[in-house]
Short mmCIF file of N, CA and C in Angstrom, two decimals:
data_model
loop_
_atom_site.label_atom_id
_atom_site.label_comp_id
_atom_site.label_asym_id
_atom_site.label_seq_id
_atom_site.Cartn_x
_atom_site.Cartn_y
_atom_site.Cartn_z
N MET A 1 20.40 -12.21 15.18
CA MET A 1 19.21 -12.03 14.04
C MET A 1 18.61 -13.03 13.67
N ASP A 2 17.16 -13.28 13.51
CA ASP A 2 16.47 -14.84 13.57
C ASP A 2 16.57 -14.68 11.85
N THR A 3 16.25 -15.88 11.36
CA THR A 3 15.97 -16.15 10.04
C THR A 3 15.22 -15.07 9.41
N ARG A 4 13.90 -15.00 9.96
CA ARG A 4 13.23 -13.89 9.33
C ARG A 4 13.45 -12.49 9.32
N GLU A 5 14.33 -12.25 10.22
CA GLU A 5 14.96 -10.90 10.38
C GLU A 5 16.23 -10.60 8.93
N GLN A 6 16.71 -11.98 8.75
CA GLN A 6 17.90 -11.89 7.75
C GLN A 6 17.16 -11.87 6.49
N ILE A 7 16.10 -12.73 6.11
CA ILE A 7 15.59 -12.62 4.74
C ILE A 7 14.86 -11.41 4.82
N PHE A 8 14.01 -10.62 5.65
CA PHE A 8 13.70 -9.43 5.55
C PHE A 8 14.73 -8.27 5.26
N GLN A 9 15.84 -8.32 5.69
CA GLN A 9 17.06 -7.52 5.54
C GLN A 9 17.55 -7.93 3.91
N GLN A 10 17.93 -8.92 3.69
CA GLN A 10 18.06 -9.51 2.48
C GLN A 10 17.15 -8.84 1.49
N LEU A 11 15.70 -8.87 1.49
CA LEU A 11 14.78 -8.55 0.55
C LEU A 11 14.66 -7.16 0.67
N VAL A 12 15.07 -6.17 1.80
CA VAL A 12 15.20 -4.78 1.49
C VAL A 12 16.50 -4.17 0.89
N ASP A 13 17.63 -5.05 1.22
CA ASP A 13 18.95 -4.72 -0.10
C ASP A 13 18.69 -4.78 -1.21
N GLU A 14 18.10 -6.22 -1.50
CA GLU A 14 17.44 -6.50 -2.91
C GLU A 14 16.76 -5.84 -3.87
N CYS A 15 15.44 -5.56 -2.99
CA CYS A 15 14.11 -5.24 -3.63
C CYS A 15 13.73 -3.88 -3.35
N GLY A 16 14.70 -3.17 -2.53
CA GLY A 16 14.18 -1.63 -1.82
C GLY A 16 14.12 -0.60 -3.07
N GLY A 17 14.86 -0.77 -4.04
CA GLY A 17 14.57 0.15 -5.27
C GLY A 17 13.38 -0.23 -5.98
N GLY A 18 13.21 -1.33 -6.26
CA GLY A 18 11.98 -2.02 -6.95
C GLY A 18 10.91 -1.84 -6.06
N ILE A 19 10.66 -1.84 -4.96
CA ILE A 19 9.77 -1.59 -4.14
C ILE A 19 9.29 -0.31 -4.42
N ALA A 20 10.25 0.88 -4.22
CA ALA A 20 9.97 2.22 -4.27
C ALA A 20 9.60 2.49 -5.97
N ARG A 21 10.06 1.81 -6.81
CA ARG A 21 9.56 2.03 -8.11
C ARG A 21 8.13 1.55 -8.34
N VAL A 22 7.70 0.60 -7.85
CA VAL A 22 6.31 0.07 -7.86
C VAL A 22 5.47 0.94 -7.17
N ALA A 23 5.95 1.56 -5.99
CA ALA A 23 4.85 2.70 -5.31
C ALA A 23 4.74 3.64 -6.14
N GLY A 24 6.14 4.32 -6.61
CA GLY A 24 5.99 5.47 -7.55
C GLY A 24 5.06 5.22 -8.60
N SER A 25 4.63 3.99 -9.14
CA SER A 25 4.02 3.89 -10.32
C SER A 25 2.62 4.26 -10.07
N TYR A 26 2.17 3.76 -8.93
CA TYR A 26 0.70 4.06 -8.17
C TYR A 26 0.79 5.36 -7.80
N VAL A 27 1.41 5.89 -7.27
CA VAL A 27 1.32 7.28 -6.49
C VAL A 27 2.72 8.19 -6.81
N ARG A 28 2.01 9.45 -7.27
CA ARG A 28 2.87 10.18 -7.85
C ARG A 28 3.37 11.47 -6.68
N ASN A 29 2.84 11.62 -5.79
CA ASN A 29 3.01 12.43 -4.66
C ASN A 29 4.09 11.79 -3.70
N ARG A 30 5.38 12.67 -3.56
CA ARG A 30 6.36 11.92 -2.89
C ARG A 30 5.99 11.43 -1.70
N ALA A 31 5.08 12.23 -0.80
CA ALA A 31 5.03 11.78 0.55
C ALA A 31 3.79 10.68 0.94
N GLU A 32 3.10 10.56 -0.23
CA GLU A 32 2.27 9.39 -0.14
C GLU A 32 2.96 8.21 -0.76
N GLN A 33 4.09 8.44 -1.54
CA GLN A 33 4.68 7.24 -2.23
C GLN A 33 5.43 6.72 -0.91
N GLU A 34 6.36 7.51 -0.21
CA GLU A 34 6.96 7.08 0.93
C GLU A 34 5.79 5.99 2.21
N ASP A 35 4.82 6.60 1.83
CA ASP A 35 3.93 6.10 3.15
C ASP A 35 3.70 4.82 2.34
N LEU A 36 3.28 4.76 1.64
CA LEU A 36 3.19 3.25 0.50
C LEU A 36 4.49 2.55 0.57
N VAL A 37 5.57 2.65 0.54
CA VAL A 37 6.62 1.89 0.65
C VAL A 37 6.60 1.66 2.06
N GLN A 38 6.53 2.28 3.03
CA GLN A 38 6.23 1.93 4.38
C GLN A 38 5.50 0.75 4.76
N GLU A 39 3.93 0.89 4.28
CA GLU A 39 2.86 0.15 4.13
C GLU A 39 3.39 -1.36 3.52
N ILE A 40 3.94 -1.23 2.37
CA ILE A 40 4.22 -2.26 1.59
C ILE A 40 5.30 -3.24 2.52
N TRP A 41 6.42 -2.39 2.88
CA TRP A 41 7.42 -3.23 3.74
C TRP A 41 6.73 -3.90 5.02
N MET A 42 5.92 -3.10 5.72
CA MET A 42 4.88 -3.82 6.77
C MET A 42 4.34 -5.01 6.50
N ALA A 43 3.58 -4.79 5.17
CA ALA A 43 2.89 -6.17 4.68
C ALA A 43 4.01 -7.38 4.44
N ILE A 44 5.07 -7.09 3.78
CA ILE A 44 5.94 -8.10 3.68
C ILE A 44 6.49 -8.79 4.75
N TRP A 45 6.53 -7.81 5.80
CA TRP A 45 6.99 -8.46 7.10
C TRP A 45 5.95 -9.37 7.70
N ARG A 46 4.77 -8.84 7.73
CA ARG A 46 3.78 -9.80 8.36
C ARG A 46 3.33 -10.93 7.58
N ALA A 47 3.76 -11.00 6.10
CA ALA A 47 3.22 -12.00 5.12
C ALA A 47 4.34 -12.98 5.26
N LEU A 48 5.69 -13.04 5.67
CA LEU A 48 6.68 -13.84 5.39
C LEU A 48 6.63 -15.04 6.18
N PRO A 49 5.95 -15.28 7.24
CA PRO A 49 5.51 -16.20 7.75
C PRO A 49 4.97 -17.18 6.87
N ASN A 50 4.20 -16.83 5.89
CA ASN A 50 2.89 -17.29 5.33
C ASN A 50 3.65 -17.87 3.86
N PHE A 51 4.81 -17.69 3.76
CA PHE A 51 5.39 -17.93 2.34
C PHE A 51 5.47 -19.10 2.35
N ARG A 52 4.83 -19.98 1.25
CA ARG A 52 5.37 -21.47 1.19
C ARG A 52 6.13 -21.64 0.01
N GLY A 53 6.80 -21.28 -0.69
CA GLY A 53 7.59 -21.26 -1.60
C GLY A 53 7.05 -21.58 -3.15
N ASP A 54 5.66 -21.76 -3.34
CA ASP A 54 5.22 -21.85 -4.42
C ASP A 54 5.46 -20.98 -5.50
N SER A 55 6.21 -19.86 -5.13
CA SER A 55 6.87 -19.07 -6.24
C SER A 55 8.15 -18.68 -5.54
N SER A 56 8.86 -17.89 -6.56
CA SER A 56 10.26 -17.31 -5.81
C SER A 56 9.85 -16.40 -4.58
N LEU A 57 10.56 -15.98 -4.00
CA LEU A 57 10.50 -15.13 -2.89
C LEU A 57 10.45 -13.60 -3.24
N ARG A 58 11.14 -13.25 -4.56
CA ARG A 58 10.99 -12.08 -5.30
C ARG A 58 9.35 -12.02 -5.86
N THR A 59 8.81 -12.89 -6.23
CA THR A 59 7.53 -12.94 -6.91
C THR A 59 6.20 -12.71 -5.89
N PHE A 60 6.79 -13.25 -4.83
CA PHE A 60 5.87 -13.20 -3.23
C PHE A 60 5.78 -11.74 -2.98
N VAL A 61 7.04 -11.22 -2.73
CA VAL A 61 7.16 -9.78 -2.63
C VAL A 61 6.62 -8.76 -3.47
N TYR A 62 6.56 -8.87 -4.73
CA TYR A 62 6.31 -7.98 -5.64
C TYR A 62 4.74 -7.88 -6.01
N ARG A 63 4.36 -9.07 -5.57
CA ARG A 63 2.97 -9.17 -5.31
C ARG A 63 2.14 -8.69 -4.33
N ILE A 64 2.91 -8.52 -3.31
CA ILE A 64 2.44 -7.89 -2.13
C ILE A 64 2.50 -6.36 -2.40
N ALA A 65 3.87 -6.09 -3.14
CA ALA A 65 3.88 -4.58 -3.35
C ALA A 65 2.61 -4.18 -4.30
N HIS A 66 2.36 -4.84 -5.40
CA HIS A 66 1.29 -4.52 -6.13
C HIS A 66 -0.09 -4.43 -5.47
N ASN A 67 -0.64 -5.49 -4.90
CA ASN A 67 -1.48 -5.64 -4.05
C ASN A 67 -1.81 -4.42 -3.05
N ARG A 68 -0.82 -3.97 -2.40
CA ARG A 68 -1.02 -2.91 -1.29
C ARG A 68 -1.05 -1.65 -1.95
N SER A 69 -0.20 -1.62 -3.20
CA SER A 69 -0.63 -0.38 -4.05
C SER A 69 -2.11 -0.13 -4.97
N VAL A 70 -2.43 -1.25 -5.26
CA VAL A 70 -3.82 -0.98 -5.71
C VAL A 70 -4.90 -0.85 -4.34
N THR A 71 -4.73 -1.30 -3.27
CA THR A 71 -5.37 -1.00 -2.30
C THR A 71 -5.31 0.36 -1.83
N GLN A 72 -4.11 0.85 -1.85
CA GLN A 72 -3.90 2.25 -1.79
C GLN A 72 -4.66 3.24 -2.55
N LEU A 73 -4.68 2.73 -3.96
CA LEU A 73 -5.20 3.53 -4.99
C LEU A 73 -7.03 3.62 -4.49
N VAL A 74 -7.61 2.32 -4.12
CA VAL A 74 -8.93 2.13 -3.83
C VAL A 74 -9.42 3.36 -2.52
N ARG A 75 -8.12 3.27 -1.51
CA ARG A 75 -8.67 3.95 -0.48
C ARG A 75 -8.89 5.58 -0.80
N ARG A 76 -7.67 5.84 -1.78
CA ARG A 76 -7.69 7.49 -2.22
C ARG A 76 -9.05 7.77 -2.83
N ARG A 77 -9.46 6.63 -3.72
CA ARG A 77 -10.44 7.18 -4.65
C ARG A 77 -11.71 7.11 -3.78
N ASP A 78 -11.83 6.21 -2.79
CA ASP A 78 -12.95 6.43 -1.83
C ASP A 78 -12.98 7.60 -0.97
N THR A 79 -12.10 7.86 -0.69
CA THR A 79 -11.72 9.41 0.24
C THR A 79 -12.19 10.28 -0.68
N ALA A 80 -11.83 10.41 -2.00
CA ALA A 80 -12.06 11.78 -2.75
C ALA A 80 -13.42 11.53 -2.92
N ASP A 81 -14.01 10.32 -3.26
CA ASP A 81 -15.63 10.43 -3.77
C ASP A 81 -16.33 10.80 -2.61
N SER A 82 -15.63 10.49 -0.95
CA SER A 82 -16.70 10.62 0.24
C SER A 82 -16.28 12.54 0.26
N ASP A 83 -15.13 12.75 -0.11
CA ASP A 83 -14.94 14.31 0.02
C ASP A 83 -15.75 15.12 -0.80
N LEU A 84 -15.80 14.68 -2.05
CA LEU A 84 -16.67 15.32 -3.20
C LEU A 84 -18.37 15.19 -2.56
N LEU A 85 -18.84 14.30 -2.06
CA LEU A 85 -20.20 14.29 -1.71
C LEU A 85 -20.37 15.06 -0.53
N GLU A 86 -19.11 15.42 0.25
CA GLU A 86 -19.44 16.31 1.55
C GLU A 86 -19.27 17.75 1.06
N SER A 87 -18.70 17.88 -0.42
CA SER A 87 -18.53 19.36 -0.68
C SER A 87 -20.01 19.52 -1.50
N VAL A 88 -20.48 18.61 -1.79
CA VAL A 88 -21.86 19.04 -2.70
C VAL A 88 -22.75 19.56 -1.87
N CYS A 89 -23.46 20.61 -2.22
CA CYS A 89 -24.34 21.36 -1.28
C CYS A 89 -25.70 21.02 -1.71
N ASP A 90 -26.59 21.29 -1.00
CA ASP A 90 -28.04 21.10 -1.28
C ASP A 90 -28.49 22.48 -1.32
N GLU A 91 -29.23 22.78 -2.45
CA GLU A 91 -29.80 24.00 -2.85
C GLU A 91 -31.08 24.22 -2.34
N ARG A 92 -31.68 23.42 -2.09
CA ARG A 92 -33.13 23.12 -1.68
C ARG A 92 -33.16 23.77 -0.20
N PRO A 93 -34.48 24.39 -0.21
CA PRO A 93 -34.57 24.95 1.07
C PRO A 93 -35.01 24.06 1.96
N GLY A 94 -34.61 24.00 3.14
CA GLY A 94 -34.73 23.13 4.44
C GLY A 94 -36.25 23.45 4.88
N PRO A 95 -36.27 22.71 5.96
CA PRO A 95 -38.08 22.61 6.60
C PRO A 95 -37.88 24.19 7.63
N ARG A 96 -38.87 24.59 7.52
CA ARG A 96 -38.96 25.92 8.30
C ARG A 96 -39.28 25.77 9.98
N VAL A 97 -38.39 26.57 10.66
CA VAL A 97 -38.67 26.40 12.11
C VAL A 97 -39.43 27.16 12.54
N ALA A 98 -40.70 26.92 13.57
CA ALA A 98 -41.55 28.06 13.89
C ALA A 98 -41.07 28.67 15.27
#
């Protein structure tokens, strides 16, 4: 196992419950929460090579969790808005076809 994998596994072991709680604070639906947790861990995996040590690794990880959760909320809101717009029906009569 390389260093990145070791660090990632250590983060999963140490922060797994906290990451799940962060996701749960943004998303109430259990299935969506599980999806969000997966997205957060994938984002952490991708971001690990960019960690510069400007903060603690835990701070870095929880910032990613927060940012990914906020992104999820925005996506849900945008989807809900688009679904609402599609469900609004125009009651005006359309052009007549001869």
